[in-house]
mmCIF file of C-alpha atoms in Angstrom:
data_model
loop_
_atom_site.group_PDB
_atom_site.id
_atom_site.type_symbol
_atom_site.label_atom_id
_atom_site.label_comp_id
_atom_site.label_asym_id
_atom_site.label_seq_id
_atom_site.Cartn_x
_atom_site.Cartn_y
_atom_site.Cartn_z
ATOM 1 C CA MET A 1 -9.911 19.249 17.608
ATOM 2 C CA THR A 2 -7.282 17.249 19.455
ATOM 3 C CA ILE A 3 -7.750 13.590 20.264
ATOM 4 C CA SER A 4 -5.522 12.242 23.010
ATOM 5 C CA PRO A 5 -4.509 8.577 23.036
ATOM 6 C CA SER A 6 -6.424 8.024 26.295
ATOM 7 C CA THR A 7 -9.732 8.831 24.591
ATOM 8 C CA LEU A 8 -9.194 6.137 21.961
ATOM 9 C CA VAL A 9 -11.549 3.466 23.250
ATOM 10 C CA PRO A 10 -14.145 1.593 21.185
ATOM 11 C CA GLY A 11 -17.206 3.750 20.532
ATOM 12 C CA ILE A 12 -18.150 6.955 18.763
ATOM 13 C CA ILE A 13 -15.218 9.369 18.486
ATOM 14 C CA ALA A 14 -16.848 12.116 16.439
ATOM 15 C CA ALA A 15 -20.258 12.526 14.867
ATOM 16 C CA SER A 16 -22.141 15.099 12.835
ATOM 17 C CA ASP A 17 -24.910 15.095 10.234
ATOM 18 C CA ALA A 18 -22.205 14.528 7.621
ATOM 19 C CA ALA A 19 -20.425 11.491 9.004
ATOM 20 C CA THR A 20 -19.677 9.428 12.080
ATOM 21 C CA VAL A 21 -16.249 8.188 13.125
ATOM 22 C CA THR A 22 -16.392 5.158 15.394
ATOM 23 C CA MET A 23 -13.541 3.199 16.855
ATOM 24 C CA ALA A 24 -14.263 -0.478 16.271
ATOM 25 C CA GLU A 25 -13.930 -3.325 18.740
ATOM 26 C CA PRO A 26 -10.579 -5.132 18.591
ATOM 27 C CA VAL A 27 -10.073 -7.773 15.898
ATOM 28 C CA ALA A 28 -7.289 -10.256 15.203
ATOM 29 C CA ARG A 29 -4.908 -9.242 12.391
ATOM 30 C CA PHE A 30 -2.259 -11.228 10.575
ATOM 31 C CA SER A 31 0.232 -10.352 7.887
ATOM 32 C CA LEU A 32 0.626 -13.192 5.389
ATOM 33 C CA ARG A 33 3.415 -13.401 2.820
ATOM 34 C CA ALA A 34 3.672 -16.210 0.280
ATOM 35 C CA HIS A 35 4.927 -16.606 -3.284
ATOM 36 C CA ALA A 36 2.547 -17.317 -6.142
ATOM 37 C CA ALA A 37 3.536 -20.998 -6.223
ATOM 38 C CA GLU A 38 2.498 -21.477 -2.587
ATOM 39 C CA ARG A 39 -0.593 -19.255 -2.640
ATOM 40 C CA GLU A 40 -3.181 -22.011 -3.118
ATOM 41 C CA THR A 41 -1.696 -24.348 -0.508
ATOM 42 C CA VAL A 42 -1.403 -21.579 2.082
ATOM 43 C CA GLY A 43 -4.892 -20.264 1.331
ATOM 44 C CA GLY A 44 -6.374 -23.753 1.446
ATOM 45 C CA ALA A 45 -4.908 -24.440 4.895
ATOM 46 C CA LEU A 46 -6.465 -21.208 6.170
ATOM 47 C CA GLY A 47 -9.773 -21.914 4.427
ATOM 48 C CA LEU A 48 -9.388 -18.925 2.120
ATOM 49 C CA ASP A 49 -9.203 -18.464 -1.638
ATOM 50 C CA LEU A 50 -6.506 -15.794 -1.493
ATOM 51 C CA PRO A 51 -7.200 -13.103 -4.117
ATOM 52 C CA THR A 52 -4.435 -12.324 -6.624
ATOM 53 C CA GLN A 53 -5.562 -8.833 -7.656
ATOM 54 C CA VAL A 54 -4.274 -6.042 -5.386
ATOM 55 C CA GLY A 55 -7.183 -4.567 -3.424
ATOM 56 C CA HIS A 56 -9.537 -7.519 -3.686
ATOM 57 C CA VAL A 57 -11.034 -9.131 -0.590
ATOM 58 C CA ALA A 58 -11.993 -12.760 -0.021
ATOM 59 C CA GLY A 59 -13.622 -14.587 2.844
ATOM 60 C CA ASP A 60 -16.489 -13.908 5.170
ATOM 61 C CA GLU A 61 -15.755 -14.469 8.840
ATOM 62 C CA ILE A 62 -12.035 -14.441 8.137
ATOM 63 C CA GLU A 63 -11.268 -11.746 5.574
ATOM 64 C CA ALA A 64 -8.155 -11.647 3.403
ATOM 65 C CA LEU A 65 -7.206 -8.427 1.617
ATOM 66 C CA CYS A 66 -4.571 -8.617 -1.101
ATOM 67 C CA LEU A 67 -2.108 -5.785 -0.355
ATOM 68 C CA GLY A 68 0.577 -6.693 -2.872
ATOM 69 C CA PRO A 69 1.501 -9.477 -5.291
ATOM 70 C CA ASP A 70 2.716 -11.681 -2.418
ATOM 71 C CA GLU A 71 1.155 -10.043 0.622
ATOM 72 C CA TRP A 72 -2.225 -10.339 2.308
ATOM 73 C CA LEU A 73 -3.806 -8.859 5.412
ATOM 74 C CA ILE A 74 -6.004 -11.285 7.318
ATOM 75 C CA VAL A 75 -8.633 -9.926 9.662
ATOM 76 C CA ALA A 76 -10.711 -12.191 11.872
ATOM 77 C CA PRO A 77 -12.807 -12.071 15.052
ATOM 78 C CA GLU A 78 -10.564 -11.825 18.105
ATOM 79 C CA GLY A 79 -11.441 -15.331 19.290
ATOM 80 C CA LEU A 80 -9.995 -16.950 16.169
ATOM 81 C CA ALA A 81 -6.482 -15.509 16.604
ATOM 82 C CA GLU A 82 -5.101 -18.567 18.336
ATOM 83 C CA ARG A 83 -6.570 -20.976 15.806
ATOM 84 C CA ILE A 84 -5.139 -19.016 12.864
ATOM 85 C CA ALA A 85 -1.722 -18.734 14.501
ATOM 86 C CA ARG A 86 -1.636 -22.504 15.032
ATOM 87 C CA THR A 87 -2.761 -23.436 11.515
ATOM 88 C CA GLU A 88 -0.479 -26.069 10.044
ATOM 89 C CA ILE A 89 0.597 -24.931 6.586
ATOM 90 C CA ASP A 90 2.724 -27.253 4.508
ATOM 91 C CA ALA A 91 4.285 -24.617 2.235
ATOM 92 C CA ALA A 92 6.845 -21.827 2.504
ATOM 93 C CA HIS A 93 5.167 -18.717 3.904
ATOM 94 C CA SER A 94 5.284 -16.109 6.658
ATOM 95 C CA LEU A 95 2.273 -15.592 8.916
ATOM 96 C CA THR A 96 2.794 -12.908 11.531
ATOM 97 C CA GLU A 97 0.297 -11.715 14.082
ATOM 98 C CA ILE A 98 -0.039 -7.920 13.986
ATOM 99 C CA THR A 99 -3.217 -7.602 16.025
ATOM 100 C CA ASP A 100 -1.934 -4.810 18.266
ATOM 101 C CA ARG A 101 -0.226 -2.817 15.543
ATOM 102 C CA GLU A 102 -3.331 -1.046 14.311
ATOM 103 C CA LEU A 103 -6.639 0.358 15.464
ATOM 104 C CA THR A 104 -9.710 0.224 13.249
ATOM 105 C CA PHE A 105 -12.064 3.151 12.738
ATOM 106 C CA ARG A 106 -15.406 3.022 10.973
ATOM 107 C CA ILE A 107 -16.330 6.061 8.936
ATOM 108 C CA ASP A 108 -19.899 6.163 7.719
ATOM 109 C CA GLY A 109 -22.680 8.641 7.090
ATOM 110 C CA PRO A 110 -24.034 10.485 4.052
ATOM 111 C CA ARG A 111 -20.745 12.305 3.367
ATOM 112 C CA ALA A 112 -18.247 9.739 4.637
ATOM 113 C CA THR A 113 -16.390 9.575 1.329
ATOM 114 C CA GLU A 114 -16.077 13.352 1.201
ATOM 115 C CA LEU A 115 -14.717 13.317 4.753
ATOM 116 C CA LEU A 116 -11.930 10.971 3.697
ATOM 117 C CA THR A 117 -10.805 13.359 0.962
ATOM 118 C CA THR A 118 -9.633 15.808 3.669
ATOM 119 C CA GLY A 119 -6.376 13.881 3.945
ATOM 120 C CA TRP A 120 -6.364 11.500 1.018
ATOM 121 C CA PRO A 121 -4.729 12.343 -2.323
ATOM 122 C CA ARG A 122 -6.334 9.360 -4.033
ATOM 123 C CA ASP A 123 -9.635 9.198 -5.916
ATOM 124 C CA PRO A 124 -11.966 7.299 -3.531
ATOM 125 C CA ASP A 125 -14.036 6.033 -6.455
ATOM 126 C CA SER A 126 -11.043 3.997 -7.652
ATOM 127 C CA ILE A 127 -11.981 1.635 -4.822
ATOM 128 C CA ALA A 128 -15.221 -0.240 -5.430
ATOM 129 C CA PRO A 129 -17.436 -1.296 -2.510
ATOM 130 C CA GLY A 130 -16.149 -4.622 -1.199
ATOM 131 C CA GLN A 131 -12.511 -3.759 -1.914
ATOM 132 C CA GLY A 132 -9.669 -2.351 0.172
ATOM 133 C CA ARG A 133 -6.225 -0.804 -0.317
ATOM 134 C CA ARG A 134 -3.110 0.149 1.570
ATOM 135 C CA THR A 135 -2.659 3.855 0.940
ATOM 136 C CA TYR A 136 -1.554 7.174 2.382
ATOM 137 C CA PHE A 137 -3.662 9.451 4.582
ATOM 138 C CA ASP A 138 -2.235 12.787 5.749
ATOM 139 C CA GLY A 139 1.278 11.460 6.351
ATOM 140 C CA ALA A 140 0.320 8.033 7.660
ATOM 141 C CA SER A 141 0.275 4.683 5.886
ATOM 142 C CA VAL A 142 -3.218 3.274 6.392
ATOM 143 C CA ILE A 143 -5.384 0.467 5.081
ATOM 144 C CA VAL A 144 -8.870 1.419 3.931
ATOM 145 C CA TRP A 145 -11.725 -0.962 3.334
ATOM 146 C CA ARG A 146 -14.814 0.143 1.456
ATOM 147 C CA ASP A 147 -17.725 -1.838 2.876
ATOM 148 C CA GLY A 148 -20.411 0.183 1.083
ATOM 149 C CA PRO A 149 -20.691 3.360 -0.999
ATOM 150 C CA GLU A 150 -20.533 5.526 2.141
ATOM 151 C CA GLU A 151 -19.213 2.961 4.621
ATOM 152 C CA TRP A 152 -15.483 2.772 5.196
ATOM 153 C CA ARG A 153 -13.131 1.110 7.613
ATOM 154 C CA MET A 154 -9.650 2.459 8.191
ATOM 155 C CA ASP A 155 -6.834 0.532 9.896
ATOM 156 C CA VAL A 156 -4.345 3.008 11.332
ATOM 157 C CA TRP A 157 -1.067 2.275 13.058
ATOM 158 C CA ARG A 158 -1.596 2.835 16.773
ATOM 159 C CA SER A 159 0.928 5.659 17.057
ATOM 160 C CA PHE A 160 -0.560 7.588 14.120
ATOM 161 C CA ALA A 161 -4.160 7.131 15.285
ATOM 162 C CA PRO A 162 -4.521 10.330 17.399
ATOM 163 C CA HIS A 163 -3.257 12.415 14.484
ATOM 164 C CA VAL A 164 -5.448 10.745 11.859
ATOM 165 C CA VAL A 165 -8.566 10.744 14.035
ATOM 166 C CA SER A 166 -8.079 14.394 14.980
ATOM 167 C CA LEU A 167 -8.230 15.334 11.316
ATOM 168 C CA LEU A 168 -11.315 13.178 10.767
ATOM 169 C CA ALA A 169 -13.032 14.712 13.807
ATOM 170 C CA THR A 170 -12.251 18.228 12.575
ATOM 171 C CA GLY A 171 -13.554 17.276 9.149
ATOM 172 C CA CYS A 172 -16.783 15.930 10.636
ATOM 173 C CA ALA A 173 -17.501 19.333 12.158
ATOM 174 C CA GLU A 174 -16.281 21.322 9.149
ATOM 175 C CA LEU A 175 -18.529 19.507 6.691
ATOM 176 C CA VAL A 176 -21.664 20.709 8.497
ATOM 177 C CA ALA A 177 -20.321 24.202 9.260
ATOM 178 C CA GLY A 178 -21.368 25.301 5.744
ATOM 179 C CA MET B 1 1.629 16.210 -8.206
ATOM 180 C CA LEU B 2 3.017 13.428 -10.388
ATOM 181 C CA LEU B 3 0.691 10.579 -11.262
ATOM 182 C CA ILE B 4 2.540 7.274 -11.417
ATOM 183 C CA HIS B 5 1.311 3.998 -12.849
ATOM 184 C CA CYS B 6 2.183 1.038 -10.619
ATOM 185 C CA PRO B 7 2.728 -2.039 -12.810
ATOM 186 C CA TYR B 8 1.837 -4.362 -9.925
ATOM 187 C CA CYS B 9 -1.398 -2.638 -8.829
ATOM 188 C CA GLY B 10 -2.394 -1.713 -12.381
ATOM 189 C CA GLU B 11 -3.500 1.746 -11.225
ATOM 190 C CA THR B 12 -2.295 5.296 -11.799
ATOM 191 C CA LEU B 13 -1.864 6.846 -8.383
ATOM 192 C CA PRO B 14 -0.623 10.053 -6.717
ATOM 193 C CA GLU B 15 3.090 10.506 -6.165
ATOM 194 C CA LEU B 16 2.590 10.637 -2.371
ATOM 195 C CA GLU B 17 2.137 6.852 -2.297
ATOM 196 C CA PHE B 18 5.577 6.338 -3.870
ATOM 197 C CA ALA B 19 9.234 6.743 -2.953
ATOM 198 C CA TYR B 20 12.084 7.406 -5.381
ATOM 199 C CA ALA B 21 14.950 4.896 -5.174
ATOM 200 C CA GLY B 22 17.716 6.024 -7.556
ATOM 201 C CA GLU B 23 18.833 5.006 -11.022
ATOM 202 C CA ALA B 24 17.649 1.647 -12.381
ATOM 203 C CA HIS B 25 19.686 -1.113 -14.038
ATOM 204 C CA VAL B 26 22.834 -0.456 -11.976
ATOM 205 C CA VAL B 27 24.381 -3.920 -11.796
ATOM 206 C CA ARG B 28 26.414 -4.825 -8.718
ATOM 207 C CA PRO B 29 29.764 -6.379 -9.678
ATOM 208 C CA ASP B 30 31.204 -9.279 -7.694
ATOM 209 C CA PRO B 31 33.129 -7.421 -4.960
ATOM 210 C CA SER B 32 35.755 -10.194 -4.676
ATOM 211 C CA THR B 33 36.852 -9.793 -8.294
ATOM 212 C CA ALA B 34 35.850 -6.216 -9.188
ATOM 213 C CA SER B 35 38.590 -3.638 -9.659
ATOM 214 C CA ASP B 36 38.554 -0.442 -7.603
ATOM 215 C CA GLU B 37 37.371 1.459 -10.662
ATOM 216 C CA GLN B 38 34.461 -0.925 -11.251
ATOM 217 C CA TRP B 39 33.457 -0.686 -7.607
ATOM 218 C CA ARG B 40 33.702 3.126 -7.654
ATOM 219 C CA ASP B 41 31.504 3.220 -10.748
ATOM 220 C CA PHE B 42 28.950 0.918 -9.118
ATOM 221 C CA LEU B 43 28.775 2.996 -5.961
ATOM 222 C CA PHE B 44 29.014 6.552 -7.225
ATOM 223 C CA ILE B 45 28.850 7.016 -10.980
ATOM 224 C CA ARG B 46 25.388 7.735 -12.343
ATOM 225 C CA SER B 47 24.244 8.785 -15.793
ATOM 226 C CA ASN B 48 22.575 12.076 -14.689
ATOM 227 C CA ALA B 49 20.529 12.025 -17.880
ATOM 228 C CA LYS B 50 18.834 15.058 -19.366
ATOM 229 C CA GLY B 51 15.781 13.511 -20.976
ATOM 230 C CA PRO B 52 14.511 9.921 -20.554
ATOM 231 C CA HIS B 53 15.968 8.404 -17.393
ATOM 232 C CA ALA B 54 15.401 4.844 -16.134
ATOM 233 C CA GLU B 55 14.913 4.913 -12.387
ATOM 234 C CA ARG B 56 13.601 2.809 -9.539
ATOM 235 C CA TRP B 57 10.487 3.693 -7.590
ATOM 236 C CA ARG B 58 8.817 1.930 -4.709
ATOM 237 C CA HIS B 59 5.062 1.866 -4.130
ATOM 238 C CA ILE B 60 5.752 2.139 -0.423
ATOM 239 C CA HIS B 61 2.256 3.191 0.717
ATOM 240 C CA GLY B 62 0.581 0.580 -1.473
ATOM 241 C CA CYS B 63 1.725 -2.812 -2.670
ATOM 242 C CA GLY B 64 5.245 -2.211 -1.293
ATOM 243 C CA ARG B 65 6.960 -3.286 -4.517
ATOM 244 C CA PHE B 66 9.959 -1.786 -6.261
ATOM 245 C CA PHE B 67 9.497 -1.196 -9.982
ATOM 246 C CA ASN B 68 11.251 0.713 -12.749
ATOM 247 C CA ALA B 69 10.125 3.796 -14.605
ATOM 248 C CA VAL B 70 11.389 5.822 -17.543
ATOM 249 C CA ARG B 71 10.841 9.484 -16.713
ATOM 250 C CA ASP B 72 11.791 12.466 -18.823
ATOM 251 C CA THR B 73 13.874 14.595 -16.449
ATOM 252 C CA VAL B 74 13.070 17.760 -18.429
ATOM 253 C CA SER B 75 9.278 17.506 -18.550
ATOM 254 C CA ASP B 76 8.846 15.158 -15.538
ATOM 255 C CA ARG B 77 6.581 13.028 -17.718
ATOM 256 C CA PHE B 78 6.517 9.292 -16.974
ATOM 257 C CA LEU B 79 7.059 7.577 -20.328
ATOM 258 C CA ALA B 80 6.714 3.995 -19.061
ATOM 259 C CA THR B 81 6.726 1.925 -15.886
ATOM 260 C CA TYR B 82 7.611 -1.762 -15.837
ATOM 261 C CA PRO B 83 8.237 -4.498 -13.251
ATOM 262 C CA ALA B 84 11.637 -4.815 -11.572
ATOM 263 C CA GLY B 85 13.892 -7.345 -13.290
ATOM 264 C CA THR B 86 12.605 -6.652 -16.794
ATOM 265 C CA PRO B 87 14.750 -4.791 -19.368
ATOM 266 C CA ARG B 88 14.277 -1.140 -20.195
ATOM 267 C CA PRO B 89 11.525 -0.898 -22.831
ATOM 268 C CA ASP B 90 12.342 0.446 -26.286
ATOM 269 C CA LEU B 91 10.227 3.601 -26.342
ATOM 270 C CA SER B 92 10.619 4.024 -30.100
ATOM 271 C CA LEU B 93 8.211 1.089 -30.503
ATOM 272 C CA SER B 94 4.474 1.329 -29.922
ATOM 273 C CA GLU B 95 3.125 -0.188 -26.689
ATOM 274 C CA ASP B 96 1.938 -3.348 -28.470
ATOM 275 C CA GLU B 97 5.344 -4.009 -30.051
ATOM 276 C CA ARG B 98 7.403 -3.757 -26.842
#
C-alpha cells in the first residue's frame, strides 16, 4: 500500500481488526538541551520536573520526554507554543521549536504492539506504558511513546512519514489476512 | 545482529540504533607544536587489533551520545561499554573491581 504525502491529513490512515493508524492533530514541539547543573532551573521556569532517566516522561498538559542525558523533547497543545517559546529562563540552555519537523501518528488496537514489530528491531516490552524512546523504525529515526499497553504514538520526521505509514498500513492489512 | 549496551540509556539494544565511530582513545596532539610524524600518527595510524579493541560508538537513533566499547574483533563479542572520557577498563578485573 502506498501513502502519498497529500493523503497525510489528520484522521484515520489505515484500520483493520488488528490495529488502527491515525494521524494526530498538530501539536507544538520543542527540543530542549541543558546540562545537569542547569536542569532544575530550566525545568522550573517551564513548570516541569525534567526527568533524568532516558525514556521517562514528566508533565501533563506539557509533556517532557528525556531523550538523552542532556536532551528533552517537549510536546504541548498547539496554543501554548508561543508561551513556551517566550519563557524567560535564567540558565544556559537551548530551546528550539521543532513543531513542523515531525508528524504524529497514533497506533492502537488489540495488536498495535505486534504491528510495530514489522519495522522495529527493538523489544517493545522494554518500554513500559507511560514511557517513550527515540529509536529506529525501518530506516527512519522516530520517537515512540507508549501511552498504554496497546496504545502508541509515533513522531516521524515529515519526509519519512509516507514511507513509515505505508509499512504500517500494509501491516494493518497483513495482520488480519491470516 | 549485535546487541550493544548503551552506558547512558542503561539498556542493551540492537545494533541498528548505533553507529560505529572508529578507534577510541586517539588523542589529538596540539597541531601548532606536533611534528609531522605525530600528526601523521594521529590522523592515519591505528592499532588494527586482533582481539579486544577499544572503539567509539554513537547511539545515534537513541540518546545521541558517543561512548566507548571494548569489542573482541575475532568473536565480535562486546566485552564492556563505558562512557566517553573514562579510561579503558581493565578487563582482567571483575566488574565490581573496575
